[in-house]
Amino acid sequence: MMREMLEKCEKALAEYLETKRVAYPRFYFVAPADLLDILSKGSNPQAILKHLPKCFDNVKTLEFQVAYLKASGFGSNCQKRWRLGTWNRSRCV
């Protein structure tokens, strides 16, 4: 009985995670436990920084400022800056 309930919960969780992966395909590169962590801490961006390399190639860090979000890559000097939902290329050297 308990095993059947556990299997039912696991199946429901897998289906839920699949809906998130279909909505955002980069989540296919993330393990289920990491995806649960991302989804549960989605309102706290600093808490999910450790998962960035699993979702995005060449993103090393994000710097959070009041009006901007700046992403920096590992292998280039190219930086992008987003402001209020739009992004503008700040510089690429």
mmCIF file of C-alpha atoms in Angstrom:
data_model
loop_
_atom_site.group_PDB
_atom_site.id
_atom_site.type_symbol
_atom_site.label_atom_id
_atom_site.label_comp_id
_atom_site.label_asym_id
_atom_site.label_seq_id
_atom_site.Cartn_x
_atom_site.Cartn_y
_atom_site.Cartn_z
ATOM 1 C CA MET A 1 0.000 0.000 0.000
ATOM 2 C CA MET A 2 2.682 2.489 1.042
ATOM 3 C CA ARG A 3 4.859 1.529 -1.929
ATOM 4 C CA GLU A 4 1.981 2.156 -4.341
ATOM 5 C CA MET A 5 1.402 5.595 -2.843
ATOM 6 C CA LEU A 6 5.108 6.402 -3.159
ATOM 7 C CA GLU A 7 5.146 5.288 -6.798
ATOM 8 C CA LYS A 8 2.077 7.451 -7.463
ATOM 9 C CA CYS A 9 3.800 10.479 -5.905
ATOM 10 C CA GLU A 10 6.996 9.851 -7.893
ATOM 11 C CA LYS A 11 5.002 9.602 -11.119
ATOM 12 C CA ALA A 12 3.101 12.824 -10.378
ATOM 13 C CA LEU A 13 6.362 14.624 -9.571
ATOM 14 C CA ALA A 14 7.988 13.375 -12.787
ATOM 15 C CA GLU A 15 4.989 14.589 -14.795
ATOM 16 C CA TYR A 16 5.119 17.994 -13.095
ATOM 17 C CA LEU A 17 8.848 18.369 -13.822
ATOM 18 C CA GLU A 18 8.216 17.369 -17.430
ATOM 19 C CA THR A 19 5.685 20.215 -17.812
ATOM 20 C CA LYS A 20 8.380 22.646 -16.605
ATOM 21 C CA ARG A 21 10.933 21.154 -19.008
ATOM 22 C CA VAL A 22 8.525 21.431 -21.929
ATOM 23 C CA ALA A 23 7.888 25.074 -21.032
ATOM 24 C CA TYR A 24 11.623 25.806 -20.699
ATOM 25 C CA PRO A 25 13.790 23.245 -22.566
ATOM 26 C CA ARG A 26 17.047 24.232 -20.820
ATOM 27 C CA PHE A 27 15.671 22.393 -17.793
ATOM 28 C CA TYR A 28 16.299 19.123 -19.648
ATOM 29 C CA PHE A 29 19.980 19.570 -18.747
ATOM 30 C CA VAL A 30 19.209 19.757 -15.032
ATOM 31 C CA ALA A 31 18.812 16.771 -12.711
ATOM 32 C CA PRO A 32 15.389 16.362 -11.070
ATOM 33 C CA ALA A 33 16.683 17.283 -7.588
ATOM 34 C CA ASP A 34 18.334 20.438 -8.967
ATOM 35 C CA LEU A 35 15.202 21.375 -10.890
ATOM 36 C CA LEU A 36 13.126 21.046 -7.729
ATOM 37 C CA ASP A 37 15.609 23.325 -5.975
ATOM 38 C CA ILE A 38 15.379 25.898 -8.777
ATOM 39 C CA LEU A 39 11.587 25.842 -8.796
ATOM 40 C CA SER A 40 11.275 26.048 -5.024
ATOM 41 C CA LYS A 41 13.644 29.032 -4.798
ATOM 42 C CA GLY A 42 12.515 30.831 -7.940
ATOM 43 C CA SER A 43 11.608 34.006 -6.082
ATOM 44 C CA ASN A 44 15.157 34.249 -4.682
ATOM 45 C CA PRO A 45 17.522 34.473 -7.681
ATOM 46 C CA GLN A 46 20.705 34.402 -5.578
ATOM 47 C CA ALA A 47 19.682 31.009 -4.189
ATOM 48 C CA ILE A 48 19.710 29.388 -7.634
ATOM 49 C CA LEU A 49 23.051 30.756 -8.854
ATOM 50 C CA LYS A 50 24.762 27.412 -8.240
ATOM 51 C CA HIS A 51 22.553 25.865 -10.926
ATOM 52 C CA LEU A 52 23.399 28.393 -13.672
ATOM 53 C CA PRO A 53 26.203 26.383 -15.294
ATOM 54 C CA LYS A 54 23.788 23.472 -15.704
ATOM 55 C CA CYS A 55 21.322 25.641 -17.619
ATOM 56 C CA PHE A 56 23.528 28.071 -19.536
ATOM 57 C CA ASP A 57 26.845 27.513 -21.264
ATOM 58 C CA ASN A 58 29.436 30.214 -20.747
ATOM 59 C CA VAL A 59 27.670 31.984 -17.865
ATOM 60 C CA LYS A 60 29.906 32.266 -14.858
ATOM 61 C CA THR A 61 28.061 34.649 -12.567
ATOM 62 C CA LEU A 62 25.171 37.058 -12.356
ATOM 63 C CA GLU A 63 25.438 40.356 -10.562
ATOM 64 C CA PHE A 64 22.194 41.651 -9.136
ATOM 65 C CA GLN A 65 21.714 45.399 -8.905
ATOM 66 C CA VAL A 66 18.601 47.428 -8.292
ATOM 67 C CA ALA A 67 17.748 48.123 -11.935
ATOM 68 C CA TYR A 68 20.081 45.794 -13.851
ATOM 69 C CA LEU A 69 20.990 42.152 -14.207
ATOM 70 C CA LYS A 70 24.424 41.606 -15.729
ATOM 71 C CA ALA A 71 25.634 38.198 -16.975
ATOM 72 C CA SER A 72 29.324 37.528 -17.505
ATOM 73 C CA GLY A 73 30.749 34.633 -19.483
ATOM 74 C CA PHE A 74 33.690 32.369 -18.755
ATOM 75 C CA GLY A 75 35.670 32.731 -21.945
ATOM 76 C CA SER A 76 34.977 36.201 -23.277
ATOM 77 C CA ASN A 77 34.812 39.819 -22.294
ATOM 78 C CA CYS A 78 31.297 40.088 -23.661
ATOM 79 C CA GLN A 79 28.790 41.249 -21.086
ATOM 80 C CA LYS A 80 25.067 41.690 -21.468
ATOM 81 C CA ARG A 81 22.894 43.849 -19.276
ATOM 82 C CA TRP A 82 19.150 43.561 -18.862
ATOM 83 C CA ARG A 83 16.972 46.334 -17.549
ATOM 84 C CA LEU A 84 13.322 46.059 -16.588
ATOM 85 C CA GLY A 85 12.630 43.009 -18.730
ATOM 86 C CA THR A 86 14.576 44.103 -21.810
ATOM 87 C CA TRP A 87 18.240 43.666 -22.570
ATOM 88 C CA ASN A 88 20.756 45.998 -24.098
ATOM 89 C CA ARG A 89 24.255 44.971 -25.004
ATOM 90 C CA SER A 90 26.434 47.055 -22.712
ATOM 91 C CA ARG A 91 29.766 46.117 -24.264
ATOM 92 C CA CYS A 92 31.570 43.424 -26.180
ATOM 93 C CA VAL A 93 35.334 43.631 -26.483
#
